[in-house]
PDB file of C-alpha atoms in Angstrom:
ATOM      1  CA  GLU T  10     -45.948 150.308  62.098  1.00 73.00           C
ATOM      2  CA  PHE T  11     -48.437 147.532  61.319  1.00 81.00           C
ATOM      3  CA  LEU T  12     -52.177 147.821  60.575  1.00 86.00           C
ATOM      4  CA  ALA T  13     -54.546 144.938  59.792  1.00 90.00           C
ATOM      5  CA  HIS T  14     -58.299 144.636  59.231  1.00 92.00           C
ATOM      6  CA  THR T  15     -60.447 141.561  58.666  1.00 94.00           C
ATOM      7  CA  ARG T  16     -64.176 141.070  57.998  1.00 94.00           C
ATOM      8  CA  THR T  17     -66.238 137.954  57.363  1.00 95.00           C
ATOM      9  CA  ASN T  18     -69.905 137.311  56.691  1.00 96.00           C
ATOM     10  CA  SER T  19     -71.916 134.261  55.697  1.00 96.00           C
ATOM     11  CA  THR T  20     -75.540 133.572  54.793  1.00 97.00           C
ATOM     12  CA  SER T  21     -77.082 130.182  54.135  1.00 97.00           C
ATOM     13  CA  LEU T  22     -80.680 129.339  53.195  1.00 97.00           C
ATOM     14  CA  TRP T  23     -82.579 126.050  52.974  1.00 96.00           C
ATOM     15  CA  TYR T  24     -86.065 125.766  51.478  1.00 96.00           C
ATOM     16  CA  GLN T  25     -88.086 122.572  51.283  1.00 95.00           C
ATOM     17  CA  PRO T  26     -91.506 123.125  49.665  1.00 95.00           C
ATOM     18  CA  ASN T  27     -92.442 119.456  50.157  1.00 94.00           C
ATOM     19  CA  GLU T  28     -90.864 116.176  51.276  1.00 91.00           C
ATOM     20  CA  LYS T  29     -89.644 115.350  47.750  1.00 94.00           C
ATOM     21  CA  LEU T  30     -87.759 118.570  46.945  1.00 96.00           C
ATOM     22  CA  GLY T  31     -85.261 120.777  48.776  1.00 97.00           C
ATOM     23  CA  PHE T  32     -83.084 123.760  47.825  1.00 97.00           C
ATOM     24  CA  GLN T  33     -79.979 125.199  49.473  1.00 97.00           C
ATOM     25  CA  GLY T  34     -78.044 128.349  48.680  1.00 97.00           C
ATOM     26  CA  GLY T  35     -75.685 130.776  50.251  1.00 97.00           C
ATOM     27  CA  PHE T  36     -72.897 133.303  50.107  1.00 97.00           C
ATOM     28  CA  THR T  37     -69.718 133.809  52.138  1.00 97.00           C
ATOM     29  CA  TYR T  38     -67.561 136.937  52.102  1.00 96.00           C
ATOM     30  CA  GLY T  39     -64.162 137.485  53.650  1.00 95.00           C
ATOM     31  CA  ASN T  40     -61.822 140.477  53.490  1.00 94.00           C
ATOM     32  CA  PHE T  41     -58.320 140.810  54.923  1.00 92.00           C
ATOM     33  CA  SER T  42     -56.045 143.797  54.480  1.00 90.00           C
ATOM     34  CA  SER T  43     -52.783 144.784  56.096  1.00 89.00           C
ATOM     35  CA  GLN T  44     -50.169 147.469  55.666  1.00 85.00           C
ATOM     36  CA  ASN T  45     -46.845 147.938  57.337  1.00 84.00           C
ATOM     37  CA  SER T  46     -43.777 150.111  57.086  1.00 77.00           C
ATOM     38  CA  ILE T  47     -40.464 148.320  57.063  1.00 67.00           C
ATOM     39  CA  GLY T  48     -37.020 149.528  58.008  1.00 64.00           C
ATOM     40  CA  PHE T  49     -34.138 147.054  57.899  1.00 58.00           C
ATOM     41  CA  LEU T  50     -30.460 146.909  57.109  1.00 56.00           C
ATOM     42  CA  GLN T  51     -29.326 145.606  53.759  1.00 58.00           C
ATOM     43  CA  GLY T  52     -25.824 146.712  53.027  1.00 58.00           C
ATOM     44  CA  VAL T  53     -24.914 150.359  53.540  1.00 56.00           C
ATOM     45  CA  PRO T  54     -26.869 152.662  54.071  1.00 56.00           C
ATOM     46  CA  PRO T  55     -30.000 151.158  55.753  1.00 57.00           C
ATOM     47  CA  LEU T  56     -33.166 150.909  53.636  1.00 59.00           C
ATOM     48  CA  THR T  57     -36.103 152.741  55.190  1.00 61.00           C
ATOM     49  CA  GLY T  58     -39.557 153.868  54.157  1.00 62.00           C
ATOM     50  CA  LEU T  59     -40.439 150.593  52.428  1.00 67.00           C
ATOM     51  CA  LEU T  60     -44.130 149.750  52.385  1.00 77.00           C
ATOM     52  CA  SER T  61     -45.672 146.278  52.324  1.00 79.00           C
ATOM     53  CA  THR T  62     -49.406 145.868  51.612  1.00 82.00           C
ATOM     54  CA  ASP T  63     -51.567 142.783  51.441  1.00 85.00           C
ATOM     55  CA  GLN T  64     -55.262 142.533  50.599  1.00 87.00           C
ATOM     56  CA  THR T  65     -57.434 139.503  49.928  1.00 90.00           C
ATOM     57  CA  ILE T  66     -61.167 139.370  49.198  1.00 92.00           C
ATOM     58  CA  ASP T  67     -62.818 135.947  49.091  1.00 94.00           C
ATOM     59  CA  ARG T  68     -66.343 135.334  47.833  1.00 95.00           C
ATOM     60  CA  THR T  69     -68.004 131.910  47.831  1.00 96.00           C
ATOM     61  CA  TYR T  70     -71.382 131.234  46.245  1.00 97.00           C
ATOM     62  CA  PHE T  71     -72.977 127.838  46.783  1.00 96.00           C
ATOM     63  CA  LEU T  72     -76.207 126.139  45.812  1.00 97.00           C
ATOM     64  CA  GLY T  73     -77.778 122.736  45.949  1.00 97.00           C
ATOM     65  CA  VAL T  74     -80.917 120.797  45.160  1.00 97.00           C
ATOM     66  CA  LYS T  75     -82.085 117.446  46.489  1.00 96.00           C
ATOM     67  CA  LEU T  76     -84.881 115.373  44.961  1.00 96.00           C
ATOM     68  CA  HIS T  77     -86.748 112.293  46.138  1.00 94.00           C
ATOM     69  CA  PRO T  78     -88.547 111.507  42.851  1.00 92.00           C
ATOM     70  CA  LYS T  79     -89.782 108.029  43.653  1.00 90.00           C
ATOM     71  CA  GLY T  80     -89.766 105.826  46.743  1.00 88.00           C
ATOM     72  CA  SER T  81     -86.249 105.258  48.072  1.00 93.00           C
ATOM     73  CA  LEU T  82     -84.428 106.998  45.204  1.00 96.00           C
ATOM     74  CA  THR T  83     -82.611 110.295  45.869  1.00 96.00           C
ATOM     75  CA  LEU T  84     -80.899 112.679  43.450  1.00 97.00           C
ATOM     76  CA  GLY T  85     -78.715 115.559  44.519  1.00 97.00           C
ATOM     77  CA  PHE T  86     -76.594 118.353  43.099  1.00 97.00           C
ATOM     78  CA  ASN T  87     -74.298 120.726  45.020  1.00 96.00           C
ATOM     79  CA  GLY T  88     -72.065 123.389  43.543  1.00 97.00           C
ATOM     80  CA  GLN T  89     -69.799 126.164  44.700  1.00 96.00           C
ATOM     81  CA  PHE T  90     -68.013 129.021  43.009  1.00 96.00           C
ATOM     82  CA  ILE T  91     -65.071 130.623  44.805  1.00 94.00           C
ATOM     83  CA  ARG T  92     -63.534 133.854  43.587  1.00 93.00           C
ATOM     84  CA  SER T  93     -60.543 135.196  45.463  1.00 92.00           C
ATOM     85  CA  THR T  94     -58.957 138.498  44.506  1.00 90.00           C
ATOM     86  CA  GLY T  95     -55.847 139.735  46.154  1.00 83.00           C
ATOM     87  CA  LEU T  96     -52.777 141.850  45.901  1.00 81.00           C
ATOM     88  CA  GLY T  97     -49.527 141.542  47.786  1.00 80.00           C
ATOM     89  CA  THR T  98     -47.007 144.273  47.080  1.00 78.00           C
ATOM     90  CA  PHE T  99     -43.673 145.472  48.372  1.00 76.00           C
ATOM     91  CA  THR T 100     -42.330 148.895  47.419  1.00 76.00           C
ATOM     92  CA  GLY T 101     -40.826 148.754  43.938  1.00 73.00           C
ATOM     93  CA  GLU T 102     -41.984 145.211  43.130  1.00 76.00           C
ATOM     94  CA  THR T 103     -44.984 143.707  41.342  1.00 74.00           C
ATOM     95  CA  SER T 104     -47.686 141.718  43.134  1.00 74.00           C
ATOM     96  CA  THR T 105     -46.700 138.315  44.471  1.00 67.00           C
ATOM     97  CA  TYR T 106     -50.144 136.806  43.863  1.00 72.00           C
ATOM     98  CA  GLY T 107     -53.423 137.656  42.178  1.00 76.00           C
ATOM     99  CA  PRO T 108     -57.013 136.550  41.537  1.00 85.00           C
ATOM    100  CA  LEU T 109     -58.096 132.940  41.365  1.00 89.00           C
ATOM    101  CA  THR T 110     -61.307 131.102  40.523  1.00 92.00           C
ATOM    102  CA  TRP T 111     -62.323 127.711  41.912  1.00 93.00           C
ATOM    103  CA  PRO T 112     -65.672 126.261  40.787  1.00 95.00           C
ATOM    104  CA  ALA T 113     -66.601 122.754  41.919  1.00 96.00           C
ATOM    105  CA  PHE T 114     -69.690 120.570  41.929  1.00 97.00           C
ATOM    106  CA  SER T 115     -70.947 117.203  43.058  1.00 97.00           C
ATOM    107  CA  ALA T 116     -73.852 115.187  41.659  1.00 97.00           C
ATOM    108  CA  GLU T 117     -75.164 112.051  43.302  1.00 96.00           C
ATOM    109  CA  ILE T 118     -77.735 109.318  42.978  1.00 97.00           C
ATOM    110  CA  GLY T 119     -78.689 107.147  45.928  1.00 96.00           C
ATOM    111  CA  TYR T 120     -81.041 104.338  46.767  1.00 96.00           C
ATOM    112  CA  THR T 121     -82.120 103.123  50.193  1.00 93.00           C
ATOM    113  CA  PHE T 122     -82.589  99.385  50.605  1.00 92.00           C
ATOM    114  CA  LYS T 123     -84.867  98.390  53.476  1.00 89.00           C
ATOM    115  CA  LYS T 124     -83.020  96.713  56.361  1.00 86.00           C
ATOM    116  CA  LEU T 125     -79.659  96.984  54.519  1.00 90.00           C
ATOM    117  CA  GLY T 126     -78.806 100.678  54.180  1.00 93.00           C
ATOM    118  CA  ARG T 127     -78.227 103.281  51.530  1.00 93.00           C
ATOM    119  CA  THR T 128     -75.939 103.106  48.484  1.00 96.00           C
ATOM    120  CA  VAL T 129     -74.798 106.343  46.851  1.00 96.00           C
ATOM    121  CA  LEU T 130     -72.836 106.968  43.640  1.00 97.00           C
ATOM    122  CA  SER T 131     -71.438 110.484  43.339  1.00 97.00           C
ATOM    123  CA  TRP T 132     -69.445 112.426  40.770  1.00 97.00           C
ATOM    124  CA  GLN T 133     -67.259 115.406  41.729  1.00 97.00           C
ATOM    125  CA  ARG T 134     -65.685 117.906  39.353  1.00 96.00           C
ATOM    126  CA  SER T 135     -63.382 120.812  40.214  1.00 96.00           C
ATOM    127  CA  TYR T 136     -61.363 123.457  38.375  1.00 94.00           C
ATOM    128  CA  TYR T 137     -58.669 125.673  39.889  1.00 92.00           C
ATOM    129  CA  LEU T 138     -57.656 128.683  37.773  1.00 89.00           C
ATOM    130  CA  GLU T 139     -55.151 131.384  38.710  1.00 85.00           C
ATOM    131  CA  ASP T 140     -55.183 134.612  36.711  1.00 80.00           C
ATOM    132  CA  LEU T 141     -51.579 135.604  37.442  1.00 74.00           C
ATOM    133  CA  PHE T 142     -49.682 132.316  37.262  1.00 74.00           C
ATOM    134  CA  ARG T 143     -51.403 129.858  34.886  1.00 77.00           C
ATOM    135  CA  ALA T 144     -48.907 127.016  35.415  1.00 79.00           C
ATOM    136  CA  THR T 145     -50.684 126.006  38.652  1.00 81.00           C
ATOM    137  CA  ASP T 146     -54.132 125.595  37.036  1.00 88.00           C
ATOM    138  CA  TYR T 147     -55.663 122.145  37.325  1.00 90.00           C
ATOM    139  CA  SER T 148     -58.912 120.242  37.137  1.00 94.00           C
ATOM    140  CA  ALA T 149     -59.982 117.056  38.867  1.00 95.00           C
ATOM    141  CA  THR T 150     -62.724 114.487  38.518  1.00 96.00           C
ATOM    142  CA  GLY T 151     -63.691 111.988  41.169  1.00 96.00           C
ATOM    143  CA  PHE T 152     -66.213 109.204  41.502  1.00 97.00           C
ATOM    144  CA  THR T 153     -67.306 107.803  44.840  1.00 96.00           C
ATOM    145  CA  LEU T 154     -69.383 104.750  45.662  1.00 97.00           C
ATOM    146  CA  ARG T 155     -70.378 104.604  49.309  1.00 95.00           C
ATOM    147  CA  PHE T 156     -72.599 102.534  51.524  1.00 95.00           C
ATOM    148  CA  GLU T 157     -74.350 104.083  54.541  1.00 91.00           C
ATOM    149  CA  ARG T 158     -75.918 102.101  57.336  1.00 88.00           C
ATOM    150  CA  ALA T 159     -77.621 103.376  60.474  1.00 78.00           C
ATOM    151  CA  PHE T 160     -77.304 101.423  63.723  1.00 76.00           C
TER     152      PHE T 160
END
């Protein structure tokens, strides 16, 4: 016997009170759960009545702001916060995974040169943190310099 349910929902908003300032925000939710009964042979006699359950709830919050303070200069910030909680169990055993947190952000500064294009310098930062198994935690920093040109 196998039973599974899944739900997802997402909302995103953008507000720009004037041409120099804009805001973005949103939320995403996802839920997956399953349950099944297992009967299989493992030696003698057969093992029956074992129950496997799995449930994951993911929540993502994100926000951003973009500024055009002066002329061709742009400043931007985007961030997200992901929280995933879950439980995977098999009769008689502890959970195989657990909650994790994953915040990340990006900040950028850009300047548009007439007839040439736009140059942007951005900085990204991310942290990955597991509550159950801390050995897989990590953080990362990245810098990007890009040139954009419209044809």
